Amino acid sequence: MGVLKQWLPYVLSGISAGGQYALIAVGYTMVYGILRLINFAHGDIFMVAGLIMVYLSATMPLYFALPVVVILTVALGFAVERCAYKPLRQAPRMSVMISAIGMSYLLQSLMWYVTGGLAKQFPDIPLISQSVRVFGVKDKLAVFISPLAAVVLMVILVIIINHTKFGMSMRAVSKDFETAQLMGVKINRVISMTFIIGSFLAAVGALLYFAKNTGINHMAGSTPGIKAFIAAVVGGIGSVPGAVVGALLIGVVESLAKAFGLADFSDVISFALLIIILVIKPTGLFGEKTTEKV
C-alpha cells in the first residue's frame, strides 16, 4: 500500500501529460494514415492556437473567444493543406516533406514577428485553470481532463472511421490513393477533412496544454510536437488508438524518470523507448505491416 501511494502520483501525472500529447499525436497519425506524410507544421498549428487565444482573450469575453480560437485554428489547418500540400499532390514525396518543413518555419517566423519574440501569458480559463487534488496529485483541472478528452475523442474518431461513409472513404484513400480516386472518392475533400479534424484536436490540445504551461512564444509548439510525434510512432503511426496509447506511455515513462531523479534525461529516455520499441516491432505497437506495390 505504501509503494502504491508513493508511485501513484507519478503515474497519474504521467497519464495526464500523455493525454495532452495524445491530442497532438492523433493529428500527426491521421495525416500520415491518409497521405503517408508527416505534417511537420502540426506542432506549430498547436502553438498558433495558443497565441490566438492570448490575443482574443484580451479583446473579447472568454466564452466567445474559445469557439473562435477553434474555428480559426481549423481554418489555419485547412489553409496549410491547400497552400502547402494540395499543389504538390503529384510531386515526389521529398518535395512535399520540404514544403511541410518550410510551412513549419513560416508559422514560427510569422508568430515571432507578431509577438516580437517575447513570451506571452496564456489567460486563465474558468474551471480548467483551477487547481484540484486527485489521489494526492495537485494540479490544474486541465491536466486531469486531457487524458479523458483524448480517450473520448479517440473513440469518436474510431467510430467515424469504421462506421461512416466518410470513414470508409478515408480508409479507401489510406489503402490505395489512386484506386480510390478512380472509384469516385473525392480525394481533396477527404484530405482537407483530415487536416480539419487534426487542427481541431490541436486547438483543443492547446487550450488544455497552455492552461498549465502558461508561458507561450513562437517556439512553444516544438517540444510538445516532438513528443507527440514520438508517441505517434511508438503507438504505430497511422493508428488513432496507437497514438493515444503511445502518448500515455511516453507521459508515464517521462514522469517515472523524474521519480528516479532523471528529470534532465527524460527526453533522452523517450527517444530510447522509441528506439527499443521500433527494434522489437518496427511498425510500432499498433501499426500494421504494409506491402509496397512494384
mmCIF file of C-alpha atoms in Angstrom:
data_model
loop_
_atom_site.group_PDB
_atom_site.id
_atom_site.type_symbol
_atom_site.label_atom_id
_atom_site.label_comp_id
_atom_site.label_asym_id
_atom_site.label_seq_id
_atom_site.Cartn_x
_atom_site.Cartn_y
_atom_site.Cartn_z
ATOM 1 C CA MET A 1 0.000 0.000 0.000
ATOM 2 C CA GLY A 2 2.865 2.335 0.812
ATOM 3 C CA VAL A 3 4.525 1.592 -2.542
ATOM 4 C CA LEU A 4 1.244 2.311 -4.352
ATOM 5 C CA LYS A 5 0.860 5.599 -2.513
ATOM 6 C CA GLN A 6 4.440 6.512 -3.432
ATOM 7 C CA TRP A 7 4.194 5.772 -7.163
ATOM 8 C CA LEU A 8 0.557 6.593 -7.898
ATOM 9 C CA PRO A 9 1.120 10.387 -8.090
ATOM 10 C CA TYR A 10 3.849 9.919 -10.704
ATOM 11 C CA VAL A 11 1.710 7.547 -12.767
ATOM 12 C CA LEU A 12 -1.261 9.927 -12.649
ATOM 13 C CA SER A 13 0.965 12.842 -13.571
ATOM 14 C CA GLY A 14 2.351 10.847 -16.492
ATOM 15 C CA ILE A 15 -1.110 9.860 -17.734
ATOM 16 C CA SER A 16 -2.178 13.494 -17.545
ATOM 17 C CA ALA A 17 0.837 14.683 -19.568
ATOM 18 C CA GLY A 18 0.309 11.820 -22.004
ATOM 19 C CA GLY A 19 -3.268 12.943 -22.569
ATOM 20 C CA GLN A 20 -2.001 16.345 -23.694
ATOM 21 C CA TYR A 21 0.499 14.743 -26.083
ATOM 22 C CA ALA A 22 -2.244 12.439 -27.394
ATOM 23 C CA LEU A 23 -4.398 15.299 -28.664
ATOM 24 C CA ILE A 24 -1.489 16.419 -30.860
ATOM 25 C CA ALA A 25 -0.327 12.901 -31.781
ATOM 26 C CA VAL A 26 -3.707 11.978 -33.279
ATOM 27 C CA GLY A 27 -3.327 14.846 -35.756
ATOM 28 C CA TYR A 28 0.065 13.513 -36.862
ATOM 29 C CA THR A 29 -1.184 9.966 -37.228
ATOM 30 C CA MET A 30 -4.337 10.862 -39.168
ATOM 31 C CA VAL A 31 -2.458 12.877 -41.797
ATOM 32 C CA TYR A 32 0.138 10.125 -42.129
ATOM 33 C CA GLY A 33 -2.580 7.486 -42.411
ATOM 34 C CA ILE A 34 -4.059 9.272 -45.437
ATOM 35 C CA LEU A 35 -1.088 10.902 -47.190
ATOM 36 C CA ARG A 36 1.857 8.892 -45.834
ATOM 37 C CA LEU A 37 3.234 12.320 -44.926
ATOM 38 C CA ILE A 38 4.480 13.762 -41.639
ATOM 39 C CA ASN A 39 2.866 17.171 -41.227
ATOM 40 C CA PHE A 40 5.825 18.947 -39.626
ATOM 41 C CA ALA A 41 3.718 22.103 -39.256
ATOM 42 C CA HIS A 42 1.232 20.390 -36.923
ATOM 43 C CA GLY A 43 3.061 21.345 -33.727
ATOM 44 C CA ASP A 44 3.186 24.943 -34.951
ATOM 45 C CA ILE A 45 -0.558 24.976 -35.644
ATOM 46 C CA PHE A 46 -0.906 23.910 -31.998
ATOM 47 C CA MET A 47 1.314 26.840 -30.963
ATOM 48 C CA VAL A 48 -0.607 29.325 -33.132
ATOM 49 C CA ALA A 49 -3.863 28.204 -31.488
ATOM 50 C CA GLY A 50 -2.413 29.131 -28.096
ATOM 51 C CA LEU A 51 -1.285 32.573 -29.288
ATOM 52 C CA ILE A 52 -4.645 33.234 -30.946
ATOM 53 C CA MET A 53 -6.252 32.598 -27.562
ATOM 54 C CA VAL A 54 -3.863 35.064 -25.896
ATOM 55 C CA TYR A 55 -4.826 37.881 -28.256
ATOM 56 C CA LEU A 56 -8.545 37.108 -28.480
ATOM 57 C CA SER A 57 -8.932 36.876 -24.699
ATOM 58 C CA ALA A 58 -7.651 40.453 -24.478
ATOM 59 C CA THR A 59 -10.291 41.746 -26.890
ATOM 60 C CA MET A 60 -13.455 39.694 -26.229
ATOM 61 C CA PRO A 61 -15.155 37.636 -23.494
ATOM 62 C CA LEU A 62 -13.670 34.171 -22.917
ATOM 63 C CA TYR A 63 -16.927 32.357 -23.652
ATOM 64 C CA PHE A 64 -16.820 33.888 -27.151
ATOM 65 C CA ALA A 65 -13.046 33.613 -27.613
ATOM 66 C CA LEU A 66 -12.944 29.827 -27.041
ATOM 67 C CA PRO A 67 -15.068 28.783 -30.048
ATOM 68 C CA VAL A 68 -13.427 31.461 -32.218
ATOM 69 C CA VAL A 69 -9.991 30.004 -31.389
ATOM 70 C CA VAL A 70 -11.143 26.564 -32.516
ATOM 71 C CA ILE A 71 -12.679 27.949 -35.725
ATOM 72 C CA LEU A 72 -9.578 29.983 -36.617
ATOM 73 C CA THR A 73 -7.264 27.036 -35.899
ATOM 74 C CA VAL A 74 -9.348 24.765 -38.115
ATOM 75 C CA ALA A 75 -9.262 27.439 -40.836
ATOM 76 C CA LEU A 76 -5.461 27.625 -40.486
ATOM 77 C CA GLY A 77 -5.113 23.852 -40.843
ATOM 78 C CA PHE A 78 -7.327 23.929 -43.937
ATOM 79 C CA ALA A 79 -5.268 26.800 -45.414
ATOM 80 C CA VAL A 80 -1.985 24.973 -44.732
ATOM 81 C CA GLU A 81 -3.247 21.910 -46.581
ATOM 82 C CA ARG A 82 -4.490 23.937 -49.542
ATOM 83 C CA CYS A 83 -1.358 26.099 -49.842
ATOM 84 C CA ALA A 84 1.473 23.725 -48.912
ATOM 85 C CA TYR A 85 0.253 20.229 -49.803
ATOM 86 C CA LYS A 86 -2.522 20.272 -52.401
ATOM 87 C CA PRO A 87 -0.361 21.825 -55.186
ATOM 88 C CA LEU A 88 2.180 19.043 -54.615
ATOM 89 C CA ARG A 89 -0.274 16.128 -54.811
ATOM 90 C CA GLN A 90 1.615 14.534 -57.739
ATOM 91 C CA ALA A 91 5.077 15.751 -56.721
ATOM 92 C CA PRO A 92 7.841 13.498 -55.341
ATOM 93 C CA ARG A 93 7.487 12.791 -51.632
ATOM 94 C CA MET A 94 10.687 14.662 -50.845
ATOM 95 C CA SER A 95 9.187 17.859 -52.282
ATOM 96 C CA VAL A 96 6.133 17.519 -50.065
ATOM 97 C CA MET A 97 8.312 16.935 -46.995
ATOM 98 C CA ILE A 98 10.375 20.054 -47.767
ATOM 99 C CA SER A 99 7.142 22.022 -48.163
ATOM 100 C CA ALA A 100 5.972 20.762 -44.752
ATOM 101 C CA ILE A 101 9.229 21.826 -43.102
ATOM 102 C CA GLY A 102 9.032 25.197 -44.848
ATOM 103 C CA MET A 103 5.468 25.734 -43.578
ATOM 104 C CA SER A 104 6.636 24.951 -40.046
ATOM 105 C CA TYR A 105 9.364 27.614 -40.226
ATOM 106 C CA LEU A 106 6.948 30.052 -41.855
ATOM 107 C CA LEU A 107 4.461 29.767 -38.980
ATOM 108 C CA GLN A 108 7.235 30.104 -36.392
ATOM 109 C CA SER A 109 8.670 33.182 -38.112
ATOM 110 C CA LEU A 110 5.235 34.752 -38.518
ATOM 111 C CA MET A 111 4.473 34.296 -34.820
ATOM 112 C CA TRP A 112 7.929 35.632 -33.914
ATOM 113 C CA TYR A 113 7.085 38.769 -35.891
ATOM 114 C CA VAL A 114 3.632 39.086 -34.281
ATOM 115 C CA THR A 115 4.892 38.605 -30.716
ATOM 116 C CA GLY A 116 8.239 40.336 -31.135
ATOM 117 C CA GLY A 117 9.884 37.137 -29.918
ATOM 118 C CA LEU A 118 8.531 37.729 -26.403
ATOM 119 C CA ALA A 119 6.698 35.098 -24.363
ATOM 120 C CA LYS A 120 3.021 35.779 -23.767
ATOM 121 C CA GLN A 121 0.931 34.827 -20.751
ATOM 122 C CA PHE A 122 -1.891 32.423 -21.511
ATOM 123 C CA PRO A 123 -5.141 33.584 -19.856
ATOM 124 C CA ASP A 124 -6.851 31.772 -17.007
ATOM 125 C CA ILE A 125 -9.833 29.841 -18.314
ATOM 126 C CA PRO A 126 -12.637 29.327 -15.779
ATOM 127 C CA LEU A 127 -12.746 25.845 -14.251
ATOM 128 C CA ILE A 128 -9.899 24.196 -16.178
ATOM 129 C CA SER A 129 -7.288 26.641 -14.828
ATOM 130 C CA GLN A 130 -8.266 25.936 -11.217
ATOM 131 C CA SER A 131 -6.099 23.639 -9.108
ATOM 132 C CA VAL A 132 -7.573 20.392 -7.834
ATOM 133 C CA ARG A 133 -6.183 17.390 -5.959
ATOM 134 C CA VAL A 134 -6.710 13.880 -7.362
ATOM 135 C CA PHE A 135 -5.287 10.899 -5.444
ATOM 136 C CA GLY A 136 -2.674 13.093 -3.813
ATOM 137 C CA VAL A 137 -1.665 14.866 -7.040
ATOM 138 C CA LYS A 138 -2.389 18.583 -7.060
ATOM 139 C CA ASP A 139 -2.522 20.252 -10.457
ATOM 140 C CA LYS A 140 -4.787 22.273 -12.697
ATOM 141 C CA LEU A 141 -8.020 20.631 -13.773
ATOM 142 C CA ALA A 142 -6.956 20.930 -17.435
ATOM 143 C CA VAL A 143 -4.184 18.406 -16.775
ATOM 144 C CA PHE A 144 -6.600 15.761 -15.491
ATOM 145 C CA ILE A 145 -9.176 16.450 -18.205
ATOM 146 C CA SER A 146 -6.634 15.928 -21.014
ATOM 147 C CA PRO A 147 -6.459 12.091 -20.941
ATOM 148 C CA LEU A 148 -10.237 11.847 -20.666
ATOM 149 C CA ALA A 149 -10.661 14.219 -23.613
ATOM 150 C CA ALA A 150 -8.102 12.244 -25.622
ATOM 151 C CA VAL A 151 -9.851 8.922 -24.979
ATOM 152 C CA VAL A 152 -13.339 10.303 -25.733
ATOM 153 C CA LEU A 153 -12.184 11.937 -28.970
ATOM 154 C CA MET A 154 -10.306 8.750 -29.919
ATOM 155 C CA VAL A 155 -13.494 6.689 -29.523
ATOM 156 C CA ILE A 156 -15.466 9.191 -31.606
ATOM 157 C CA LEU A 157 -12.825 9.142 -34.350
ATOM 158 C CA VAL A 158 -12.663 5.346 -34.418
ATOM 159 C CA ILE A 159 -16.462 5.212 -34.756
ATOM 160 C CA ILE A 160 -16.349 7.772 -37.592
ATOM 161 C CA ILE A 161 -13.529 5.932 -39.392
ATOM 162 C CA ASN A 162 -15.077 2.455 -39.058
ATOM 163 C CA HIS A 163 -18.810 3.117 -39.245
ATOM 164 C CA THR A 164 -19.493 6.094 -41.525
ATOM 165 C CA LYS A 165 -19.397 6.687 -45.267
ATOM 166 C CA PHE A 166 -16.758 9.371 -44.816
ATOM 167 C CA GLY A 167 -14.695 6.975 -42.709
ATOM 168 C CA MET A 168 -14.925 4.387 -45.457
ATOM 169 C CA SER A 169 -13.592 6.996 -47.889
ATOM 170 C CA MET A 170 -10.702 7.714 -45.509
ATOM 171 C CA ARG A 171 -9.847 4.029 -45.278
ATOM 172 C CA ALA A 172 -10.029 3.653 -49.047
ATOM 173 C CA VAL A 173 -7.661 6.586 -49.601
ATOM 174 C CA SER A 174 -5.327 5.225 -46.950
ATOM 175 C CA LYS A 175 -5.170 1.790 -48.594
ATOM 176 C CA ASP A 176 -4.809 2.869 -52.211
ATOM 177 C CA PHE A 177 -4.791 6.537 -53.166
ATOM 178 C CA GLU A 178 -5.028 6.080 -56.955
ATOM 179 C CA THR A 179 -7.667 3.327 -56.919
ATOM 180 C CA ALA A 180 -9.858 5.291 -54.501
ATOM 181 C CA GLN A 181 -9.699 8.264 -56.864
ATOM 182 C CA LEU A 182 -10.678 6.066 -59.830
ATOM 183 C CA MET A 183 -13.624 4.693 -57.833
ATOM 184 C CA GLY A 184 -15.050 8.177 -57.387
ATOM 185 C CA VAL A 185 -13.774 9.052 -53.914
ATOM 186 C CA LYS A 186 -13.332 12.826 -53.638
ATOM 187 C CA ILE A 187 -9.683 12.800 -52.614
ATOM 188 C CA ASN A 188 -9.328 16.517 -51.951
ATOM 189 C CA ARG A 189 -12.367 16.573 -49.668
ATOM 190 C CA VAL A 190 -11.094 13.589 -47.649
ATOM 191 C CA ILE A 191 -7.633 15.105 -47.238
ATOM 192 C CA SER A 192 -8.991 18.542 -46.302
ATOM 193 C CA MET A 193 -11.316 16.996 -43.699
ATOM 194 C CA THR A 194 -8.382 15.055 -42.258
ATOM 195 C CA PHE A 195 -6.439 18.295 -41.758
ATOM 196 C CA ILE A 196 -9.537 19.977 -40.320
ATOM 197 C CA ILE A 197 -10.025 17.202 -37.747
ATOM 198 C CA GLY A 198 -6.325 17.258 -36.855
ATOM 199 C CA SER A 199 -6.391 21.044 -36.423
ATOM 200 C CA PHE A 200 -9.498 20.818 -34.250
ATOM 201 C CA LEU A 201 -7.669 18.384 -31.966
ATOM 202 C CA ALA A 202 -4.631 20.688 -31.938
ATOM 203 C CA ALA A 203 -6.842 23.589 -30.832
ATOM 204 C CA VAL A 204 -8.384 21.548 -28.001
ATOM 205 C CA GLY A 205 -4.928 20.315 -27.018
ATOM 206 C CA ALA A 206 -3.541 23.869 -26.999
ATOM 207 C CA LEU A 207 -6.292 25.132 -24.693
ATOM 208 C CA LEU A 208 -5.626 22.312 -22.219
ATOM 209 C CA TYR A 209 -1.822 22.336 -22.511
ATOM 210 C CA PHE A 210 -1.324 26.090 -22.144
ATOM 211 C CA ALA A 211 -3.811 26.284 -19.295
ATOM 212 C CA LYS A 212 -0.998 24.605 -17.313
ATOM 213 C CA ASN A 213 2.110 25.733 -19.212
ATOM 214 C CA THR A 214 1.063 29.376 -19.332
ATOM 215 C CA GLY A 215 4.173 30.881 -20.950
ATOM 216 C CA ILE A 216 3.881 30.735 -24.734
ATOM 217 C CA ASN A 217 6.135 32.001 -27.530
ATOM 218 C CA HIS A 218 6.764 31.199 -31.194
ATOM 219 C CA MET A 219 8.695 28.021 -30.300
ATOM 220 C CA ALA A 220 6.139 26.681 -27.820
ATOM 221 C CA GLY A 221 4.926 24.005 -30.232
ATOM 222 C CA SER A 222 8.330 22.409 -30.819
ATOM 223 C CA THR A 223 8.747 20.276 -27.686
ATOM 224 C CA PRO A 224 5.159 19.011 -27.357
ATOM 225 C CA GLY A 225 5.115 18.499 -31.124
ATOM 226 C CA ILE A 226 8.231 16.307 -30.992
ATOM 227 C CA LYS A 227 6.881 14.344 -28.007
ATOM 228 C CA ALA A 228 3.578 13.837 -29.814
ATOM 229 C CA PHE A 229 5.398 12.660 -32.934
ATOM 230 C CA ILE A 230 7.390 10.159 -30.851
ATOM 231 C CA ALA A 231 4.121 8.980 -29.311
ATOM 232 C CA ALA A 232 2.523 8.513 -32.727
ATOM 233 C CA VAL A 233 5.480 6.440 -33.951
ATOM 234 C CA VAL A 234 5.628 4.374 -30.743
ATOM 235 C CA GLY A 235 1.915 3.597 -30.998
ATOM 236 C CA GLY A 236 2.148 2.808 -34.702
ATOM 237 C CA ILE A 237 1.804 5.873 -36.886
ATOM 238 C CA GLY A 238 -1.427 5.710 -38.842
ATOM 239 C CA SER A 239 -3.335 4.170 -35.900
ATOM 240 C CA VAL A 240 -5.535 6.524 -33.866
ATOM 241 C CA PRO A 241 -5.726 4.242 -30.780
ATOM 242 C CA GLY A 242 -1.983 3.669 -31.139
ATOM 243 C CA ALA A 243 -1.296 7.408 -30.991
ATOM 244 C CA VAL A 244 -3.261 7.725 -27.743
ATOM 245 C CA VAL A 245 -1.659 4.663 -26.135
ATOM 246 C CA GLY A 246 1.798 5.762 -27.274
ATOM 247 C CA ALA A 247 1.247 9.250 -25.835
ATOM 248 C CA LEU A 248 0.103 7.876 -22.478
ATOM 249 C CA LEU A 249 3.112 5.536 -22.411
ATOM 250 C CA ILE A 250 5.539 8.389 -23.175
ATOM 251 C CA GLY A 251 3.929 10.539 -20.475
ATOM 252 C CA VAL A 252 4.183 7.816 -17.816
ATOM 253 C CA VAL A 253 7.800 6.947 -18.733
ATOM 254 C CA GLU A 254 8.833 10.614 -18.508
ATOM 255 C CA SER A 255 7.082 11.012 -15.164
ATOM 256 C CA LEU A 256 8.733 7.883 -13.728
ATOM 257 C CA ALA A 257 12.097 9.180 -14.949
ATOM 258 C CA LYS A 258 11.539 12.246 -12.767
ATOM 259 C CA ALA A 259 10.674 9.962 -9.854
ATOM 260 C CA PHE A 260 14.068 8.296 -10.185
ATOM 261 C CA GLY A 261 15.826 11.669 -10.280
ATOM 262 C CA LEU A 262 16.402 11.544 -14.047
ATOM 263 C CA ALA A 263 14.366 14.615 -14.962
ATOM 264 C CA ASP A 264 17.243 16.038 -17.019
ATOM 265 C CA PHE A 265 17.284 12.857 -19.107
ATOM 266 C CA SER A 266 13.530 12.464 -19.655
ATOM 267 C CA ASP A 267 13.803 13.454 -23.337
ATOM 268 C CA VAL A 268 16.659 11.004 -23.859
ATOM 269 C CA ILE A 269 14.625 8.248 -22.210
ATOM 270 C CA SER A 270 11.689 8.991 -24.532
ATOM 271 C CA PHE A 271 13.888 8.601 -27.601
ATOM 272 C CA ALA A 272 15.470 5.461 -26.124
ATOM 273 C CA LEU A 273 11.993 3.980 -25.629
ATOM 274 C CA LEU A 274 11.175 4.829 -29.250
ATOM 275 C CA ILE A 275 14.305 3.047 -30.484
ATOM 276 C CA ILE A 276 13.671 -0.038 -28.324
ATOM 277 C CA ILE A 277 10.069 -0.395 -29.482
ATOM 278 C CA LEU A 278 10.984 0.090 -33.140
ATOM 279 C CA VAL A 279 13.749 -2.508 -32.862
ATOM 280 C CA ILE A 280 11.295 -5.009 -31.347
ATOM 281 C CA LYS A 281 8.307 -4.005 -33.501
ATOM 282 C CA PRO A 282 9.269 -1.750 -36.424
ATOM 283 C CA THR A 283 5.648 -0.779 -37.164
ATOM 284 C CA GLY A 284 5.011 0.417 -33.594
ATOM 285 C CA LEU A 285 2.702 -1.106 -31.000
ATOM 286 C CA PHE A 286 -0.489 -0.929 -33.088
ATOM 287 C CA GLY A 287 0.991 -0.438 -36.553
ATOM 288 C CA GLU A 288 0.137 -2.777 -39.401
ATOM 289 C CA LYS A 289 2.724 -4.155 -41.757
ATOM 290 C CA THR A 290 2.183 -2.817 -45.271
ATOM 291 C CA THR A 291 3.498 -4.045 -48.587
ATOM 292 C CA GLU A 292 4.643 -1.748 -51.362
ATOM 293 C CA LYS A 293 3.393 -2.409 -54.887
ATOM 294 C CA VAL A 294 6.085 -2.841 -57.508
#
